[in-house]
mmCIF file of C-alpha atoms and ligand atoms in Angstrom:
data_model
loop_
_atom_site.group_PDB
_atom_site.id
_atom_site.type_symbol
_atom_site.label_atom_id
_atom_site.label_comp_id
_atom_site.label_asym_id
_atom_site.label_seq_id
_atom_site.Cartn_x
_atom_site.Cartn_y
_atom_site.Cartn_z
ATOM 1 C CA MET A 1 36.825 221.767 289.577
ATOM 2 C CA HIS A 2 39.102 222.873 286.760
ATOM 3 C CA VAL A 3 38.596 226.271 285.100
ATOM 4 C CA ALA A 4 40.659 227.200 282.034
ATOM 5 C CA PHE A 5 40.978 230.707 280.610
ATOM 6 C CA ILE A 6 41.592 231.924 277.086
ATOM 7 C CA MET A 7 42.863 235.397 277.905
ATOM 8 C CA ASP A 8 41.987 237.389 274.818
ATOM 9 C CA GLY A 9 41.693 241.073 273.976
ATOM 10 C CA ASN A 10 44.864 242.563 275.470
ATOM 11 C CA GLY A 11 45.725 244.292 272.188
ATOM 12 C CA ARG A 12 42.218 245.664 271.654
ATOM 13 C CA TRP A 13 42.076 246.870 275.255
ATOM 14 C CA ALA A 14 45.329 248.775 274.730
ATOM 15 C CA GLN A 15 44.122 250.214 271.430
ATOM 16 C CA ALA A 16 40.849 251.346 273.004
ATOM 17 C CA HIS A 17 42.867 253.203 275.647
ATOM 18 C CA GLY A 18 45.344 254.696 273.179
ATOM 19 C CA LEU A 19 48.160 252.622 274.673
ATOM 20 C CA PRO A 20 50.798 250.352 273.089
ATOM 21 C CA ARG A 21 49.877 246.639 272.928
ATOM 22 C CA HIS A 22 52.368 245.678 275.610
ATOM 23 C CA GLU A 23 50.442 247.762 278.152
ATOM 24 C CA GLY A 24 47.493 245.454 277.515
ATOM 25 C CA HIS A 25 49.671 242.431 278.246
ATOM 26 C CA ARG A 26 51.103 244.043 281.366
ATOM 27 C CA ARG A 27 47.651 244.787 282.728
ATOM 28 C CA GLY A 28 46.528 241.315 281.627
ATOM 29 C CA ALA A 29 49.207 239.772 283.820
ATOM 30 C CA SER A 30 47.865 241.601 286.873
ATOM 31 C CA VAL A 31 44.397 240.090 286.278
ATOM 32 C CA ILE A 32 45.814 236.610 286.869
ATOM 33 C CA LYS A 33 46.435 237.415 290.533
ATOM 34 C CA LYS A 34 42.804 238.498 291.044
ATOM 35 C CA VAL A 35 41.494 235.399 289.293
ATOM 36 C CA LEU A 36 43.622 233.109 291.458
ATOM 37 C CA ARG A 37 42.297 234.745 294.609
ATOM 38 C CA VAL A 38 38.670 234.167 293.546
ATOM 39 C CA ALA A 39 39.436 230.588 292.523
ATOM 40 C CA GLU A 40 41.038 229.784 295.882
ATOM 41 C CA LYS A 41 38.112 231.355 297.753
ATOM 42 C CA SER A 42 35.547 229.526 295.611
ATOM 43 C CA GLY A 43 37.087 226.117 296.201
ATOM 44 C CA ILE A 44 38.277 225.732 292.612
ATOM 45 C CA LYS A 45 41.375 223.579 292.747
ATOM 46 C CA TYR A 46 42.691 223.742 289.174
ATOM 47 C CA VAL A 47 43.164 226.881 287.084
ATOM 48 C CA THR A 48 44.814 226.969 283.662
ATOM 49 C CA PHE A 49 45.705 230.030 281.578
ATOM 50 C CA PHE A 50 46.353 230.034 277.832
ATOM 51 C CA ALA A 51 49.181 232.574 277.827
ATOM 52 C CA PHE A 52 50.896 231.939 274.489
ATOM 53 C CA SER A 53 49.810 229.769 271.595
ATOM 54 C CA SER A 54 52.217 228.117 269.155
ATOM 55 C CA GLU A 55 50.781 230.507 266.537
ATOM 56 C CA ASN A 56 51.666 233.549 268.687
ATOM 57 C CA PHE A 57 55.332 233.077 267.716
ATOM 58 C CA SER A 58 54.484 234.661 264.374
ATOM 59 C CA ARG A 59 53.767 238.016 266.057
ATOM 60 C CA PRO A 60 56.369 240.801 265.745
ATOM 61 C CA GLU A 61 59.613 239.915 267.503
ATOM 62 C CA SER A 62 59.307 242.852 269.900
ATOM 63 C CA GLU A 63 55.902 241.649 271.140
ATOM 64 C CA VAL A 64 57.088 238.043 271.491
ATOM 65 C CA ASN A 65 60.153 239.211 273.444
ATOM 66 C CA PHE A 66 58.022 241.418 275.663
ATOM 67 C CA LEU A 67 55.701 238.529 276.481
ATOM 68 C CA MET A 68 58.559 236.103 277.180
ATOM 69 C CA ASN A 69 60.111 238.630 279.584
ATOM 70 C CA LEU A 70 56.742 239.210 281.208
ATOM 71 C CA PHE A 71 56.265 235.470 281.805
ATOM 72 C CA GLU A 72 59.723 235.145 283.328
ATOM 73 C CA LYS A 73 59.248 238.200 285.564
ATOM 74 C CA PHE A 74 55.859 236.851 286.665
ATOM 75 C CA LEU A 75 57.368 233.519 287.718
ATOM 76 C CA LYS A 76 60.209 235.194 289.564
ATOM 77 C CA LYS A 77 57.942 237.731 291.257
ATOM 78 C CA TYR A 78 55.292 235.288 292.443
ATOM 79 C CA GLY A 79 57.372 232.123 292.874
ATOM 80 C CA LYS A 80 57.737 232.622 296.614
ATOM 81 C CA THR A 81 54.040 233.446 297.110
ATOM 82 C CA LEU A 82 53.028 230.389 295.123
ATOM 83 C CA CYS A 83 55.196 228.189 297.361
ATOM 84 C CA GLU A 84 53.800 229.819 300.510
ATOM 85 C CA ARG A 85 50.261 229.212 299.302
ATOM 86 C CA GLU A 86 51.105 225.597 298.421
ATOM 87 C CA VAL A 87 50.357 226.055 294.741
ATOM 88 C CA HIS A 88 51.556 223.342 292.367
ATOM 89 C CA PHE A 89 52.821 225.192 289.283
ATOM 90 C CA ARG A 90 52.975 223.580 285.843
ATOM 91 C CA ALA A 91 53.680 224.830 282.335
ATOM 92 C CA ILE A 92 52.300 222.936 279.346
ATOM 93 C CA GLY A 93 53.297 223.273 275.702
ATOM 94 C CA ASN A 94 56.406 222.898 273.612
ATOM 95 C CA LEU A 95 58.653 224.484 276.209
ATOM 96 C CA SER A 96 61.925 223.627 274.449
ATOM 97 C CA GLN A 97 61.356 226.484 271.961
ATOM 98 C CA LEU A 98 61.073 229.095 274.715
ATOM 99 C CA PRO A 99 64.038 231.304 275.712
ATOM 100 C CA LEU A 100 66.427 229.386 277.947
ATOM 101 C CA ASN A 101 66.024 231.754 280.920
ATOM 102 C CA LEU A 102 62.286 231.232 280.855
ATOM 103 C CA GLN A 103 62.682 227.458 280.564
ATOM 104 C CA LEU A 104 64.945 227.479 283.618
ATOM 105 C CA ALA A 105 62.536 229.640 285.644
ATOM 106 C CA ILE A 106 59.682 227.274 284.732
ATOM 107 C CA GLU A 107 61.654 224.180 285.633
ATOM 108 C CA LYS A 108 62.764 225.634 288.950
ATOM 109 C CA LEU A 109 59.248 226.644 290.032
ATOM 110 C CA ALA A 110 57.647 223.451 288.711
ATOM 111 C CA GLN A 111 60.138 221.326 290.623
ATOM 112 C CA SER A 112 59.930 223.262 293.858
ATOM 113 C CA THR A 113 56.116 223.135 293.907
ATOM 114 C CA ALA A 114 55.575 219.623 292.506
ATOM 115 C CA HIS A 115 54.719 218.169 295.929
ATOM 116 C CA PHE A 116 51.849 220.604 296.584
ATOM 117 C CA ASP A 117 48.266 219.567 296.014
ATOM 118 C CA LYS A 118 46.264 222.393 297.604
ATOM 119 C CA PHE A 119 45.879 224.364 294.379
ATOM 120 C CA HIS A 120 47.096 223.801 290.821
ATOM 121 C CA LEU A 121 48.141 226.647 288.541
ATOM 122 C CA THR A 122 48.966 225.742 284.955
ATOM 123 C CA VAL A 123 50.165 228.097 282.251
ATOM 124 C CA ALA A 124 50.008 227.052 278.595
ATOM 125 C CA LEU A 125 53.044 228.452 276.767
ATOM 126 C CA ASN A 126 53.803 227.740 273.129
ATOM 127 C CA TYR A 127 50.853 225.381 273.386
ATOM 128 C CA GLY A 128 48.772 224.013 270.535
ATOM 129 C CA ALA A 129 46.435 221.028 270.922
ATOM 130 C CA ARG A 130 47.145 219.578 267.478
ATOM 131 C CA SER A 131 50.902 219.484 267.948
ATOM 132 C CA GLU A 132 50.310 218.080 271.430
ATOM 133 C CA VAL A 133 48.423 215.155 269.878
ATOM 134 C CA ILE A 134 51.086 214.574 267.219
ATOM 135 C CA GLN A 135 53.827 214.614 269.801
ATOM 136 C CA ALA A 136 51.834 212.328 272.128
ATOM 137 C CA THR A 137 51.200 209.843 269.315
ATOM 138 C CA GLY A 138 54.889 209.810 268.365
ATOM 139 C CA ASN A 139 55.935 209.101 271.945
ATOM 140 C CA LEU A 140 53.269 206.447 272.356
ATOM 141 C CA LEU A 141 54.428 204.617 269.230
ATOM 142 C CA LYS A 142 58.032 204.708 270.465
ATOM 143 C CA ASN A 143 56.897 202.716 273.499
ATOM 144 C CA LYS A 144 57.074 199.117 272.318
ATOM 145 C CA ASP A 145 55.108 197.895 275.355
ATOM 146 C CA VAL A 146 51.957 199.730 274.283
ATOM 147 C CA ASP A 147 49.116 197.459 273.193
ATOM 148 C CA VAL A 148 47.813 199.646 270.343
ATOM 149 C CA GLU A 149 44.868 197.294 269.592
ATOM 150 C CA ASN A 150 43.439 197.722 273.086
ATOM 151 C CA LEU A 151 44.415 201.324 273.666
ATOM 152 C CA THR A 152 42.067 203.300 275.917
ATOM 153 C CA TRP A 153 41.683 207.061 276.255
ATOM 154 C CA GLU A 154 43.203 206.814 279.750
ATOM 155 C CA ASP A 155 46.309 205.160 278.230
ATOM 156 C CA PHE A 156 46.601 207.791 275.490
ATOM 157 C CA GLU A 157 46.076 210.678 277.873
ATOM 158 C CA GLN A 158 49.274 209.770 279.696
ATOM 159 C CA TYR A 159 51.224 211.074 276.702
ATOM 160 C CA LEU A 160 49.629 214.522 276.667
ATOM 161 C CA TYR A 161 51.177 217.593 278.333
ATOM 162 C CA THR A 162 48.060 217.657 280.488
ATOM 163 C CA LYS A 163 48.470 214.105 281.774
ATOM 164 C CA ASP A 164 48.194 214.975 285.466
ATOM 165 C CA LEU A 165 45.340 217.442 285.130
ATOM 166 C CA PRO A 166 41.620 216.680 285.331
ATOM 167 C CA ASP A 167 39.495 217.625 282.316
ATOM 168 C CA PRO A 168 38.487 221.289 282.412
ATOM 169 C CA ASP A 169 34.902 221.728 283.610
ATOM 170 C CA LEU A 170 34.627 225.307 282.432
ATOM 171 C CA ILE A 171 36.490 227.256 279.756
ATOM 172 C CA ILE A 172 36.167 231.030 279.875
ATOM 173 C CA ARG A 173 37.156 233.142 276.860
ATOM 174 C CA THR A 174 37.234 236.911 276.999
ATOM 175 C CA SER A 175 36.939 239.594 274.281
ATOM 176 C CA GLY A 176 33.851 238.321 272.467
ATOM 177 C CA GLU A 177 35.512 235.659 270.303
ATOM 178 C CA GLN A 178 33.636 232.360 270.495
ATOM 179 C CA ARG A 179 36.136 229.640 269.617
ATOM 180 C CA LEU A 180 38.701 227.371 271.262
ATOM 181 C CA SER A 181 41.665 228.315 269.024
ATOM 182 C CA ASN A 182 43.502 224.986 269.391
ATOM 183 C CA PHE A 183 43.347 225.065 273.215
ATOM 184 C CA LEU A 184 42.956 221.776 275.150
ATOM 185 C CA LEU A 185 40.825 220.315 272.351
ATOM 186 C CA LEU A 186 40.693 216.723 273.570
ATOM 187 C CA LYS A 187 40.609 217.533 277.268
ATOM 188 C CA SER A 188 37.676 219.882 276.771
ATOM 189 C CA ALA A 189 35.427 217.275 275.137
ATOM 190 C CA TYR A 190 32.751 217.846 277.811
ATOM 191 C CA ALA A 191 33.751 221.278 279.085
ATOM 192 C CA GLU A 192 31.179 224.017 279.457
ATOM 193 C CA LEU A 193 32.100 227.126 277.493
ATOM 194 C CA TYR A 194 31.575 230.668 278.722
ATOM 195 C CA PHE A 195 32.166 233.726 276.569
ATOM 196 C CA THR A 196 32.263 237.328 277.685
ATOM 197 C CA LYS A 197 32.771 240.472 275.614
ATOM 198 C CA THR A 198 35.028 241.955 278.299
ATOM 199 C CA TYR A 199 38.667 242.303 277.229
ATOM 200 C CA TRP A 200 41.029 240.258 279.406
ATOM 201 C CA PRO A 201 42.666 243.314 281.110
ATOM 202 C CA ASP A 202 39.194 244.329 282.359
ATOM 203 C CA PHE A 203 38.207 240.839 283.520
ATOM 204 C CA ASN A 204 37.746 240.927 287.283
ATOM 205 C CA GLU A 205 36.366 239.209 290.387
ATOM 206 C CA GLU A 206 32.714 240.055 289.571
ATOM 207 C CA GLU A 207 33.005 238.721 286.030
ATOM 208 C CA PHE A 208 34.564 235.506 287.265
ATOM 209 C CA LEU A 209 31.868 235.014 289.899
ATOM 210 C CA LEU A 210 29.207 235.572 287.206
ATOM 211 C CA ALA A 211 30.801 232.890 285.048
ATOM 212 C CA ILE A 212 30.925 230.458 287.992
ATOM 213 C CA GLU A 213 27.255 231.176 288.731
ATOM 214 C CA ASP A 214 26.317 230.616 285.091
ATOM 215 C CA TYR A 215 28.222 227.330 285.101
ATOM 216 C CA GLY A 216 26.456 226.251 288.300
ATOM 217 C CA ALA A 217 23.071 226.645 286.596
ATOM 218 C CA ARG A 218 23.991 224.369 283.684
ATOM 219 C CA GLU A 219 23.043 220.767 283.425
ATOM 220 C CA ARG A 220 26.038 218.597 282.592
ATOM 221 C CA ARG A 221 24.927 215.388 280.968
ATOM 222 C CA MET A 222 28.298 214.251 279.561
ATOM 223 C CA GLY A 223 26.492 212.411 276.761
ATOM 224 C CA LYS A 224 24.154 210.575 279.143
ATOM 225 C CA ILE A 225 20.372 210.775 279.485
ATOM 226 C CA ASN A 226 19.104 213.362 281.927
ATOM 227 C CA ASP A 227 18.159 211.637 285.219
ATOM 228 C CA LYS A 228 14.978 213.736 285.516
ATOM 229 C CA THR A 229 13.597 212.712 282.126
ATOM 230 C CA ASN A 230 14.641 209.148 282.767
ATOM 231 C CA ASN A 231 12.389 208.752 285.845
HETATM 232 C C1 FPP B 1 45.685 237.669 273.811
HETATM 233 O O1 FPP B 1 45.399 239.010 273.572
HETATM 234 C C2 FPP B 1 46.702 237.568 274.823
HETATM 235 C C3 FPP B 1 47.964 237.063 274.632
HETATM 236 C C4 FPP B 1 48.464 236.536 273.368
HETATM 237 C C5 FPP B 1 48.930 237.057 275.748
HETATM 238 C C6 FPP B 1 48.369 236.655 277.068
HETATM 239 C C7 FPP B 1 49.330 237.043 278.080
HETATM 240 C C8 FPP B 1 49.039 237.697 279.217
HETATM 241 C C9 FPP B 1 47.685 238.024 279.714
HETATM 242 C C10 FPP B 1 50.197 238.114 280.013
HETATM 243 C C11 FPP B 1 50.356 237.492 281.332
HETATM 244 C C12 FPP B 1 50.484 236.039 281.396
HETATM 245 C C13 FPP B 1 51.204 235.413 282.337
HETATM 246 C C14 FPP B 1 51.136 233.943 282.445
HETATM 247 C C15 FPP B 1 52.063 236.146 283.278
HETATM 248 P P1 FPP B 1 45.752 239.605 272.143
HETATM 249 O O2 FPP B 1 47.103 240.219 272.230
HETATM 250 O O3 FPP B 1 45.595 238.550 271.109
HETATM 251 O O4 FPP B 1 44.652 240.702 272.003
HETATM 252 P P2 FPP B 1 43.914 241.172 270.668
HETATM 253 O O5 FPP B 1 43.216 239.965 270.118
HETATM 254 O O6 FPP B 1 42.971 242.208 271.154
HETATM 255 O O7 FPP B 1 44.986 241.721 269.765
#
């Protein structure tokens, strides 16, 4: 099972507590650890976090810098633990626009964990689904061996950042907003969506278990006729 998170509401959480926005991000980072623990215990093998959208680069420079430092610190702090727990780490997005130090930290951790298959942690950084599709199409067209007339989704998917990941089964968005905001648009064609009003820094084990329970009660038809009504 693949669960993807749109971690929203860090700024509003901070505001509600009379704190600067970066405190919301800092606390938001600590939630990731809790979520990973629940996922591992619940037998969820793939977890993806939308940490920074391409659009987020237009935020004030101080906030962008704070977030970039936070990402790098996170990778350095938990790199060893991730290896010990046999977690395959990936980052998806246009990584070449990220600060060099962060790119290097990503590359190092991604390479040193690439052989693990017990659990898969993916972080979307400078990610936007539309630019992912444009970039994928460009690369596909550069490949002269591609038979465009008979192209299948499976062929096309190989050009996406998410090529080695299964489709997300469940997408959870916090903070009450009910939209995908350019996140995994094609991969989430059949994903179940779960929205909670809780701000990301307050998201916790109980909330995650509730979302998993809610997902478990849904009937996933994937465009097919329900077996029960078909009998
Ligand atoms: C959205 O809240 C959150 C972000 C843009 C940043 C998400 C980053 C983290 C949770 C930090 C940790 C991540 C990693 C991978 C270590 P917002 O700032 O848009 O909140 P608002 O909508 O209330 O202003």
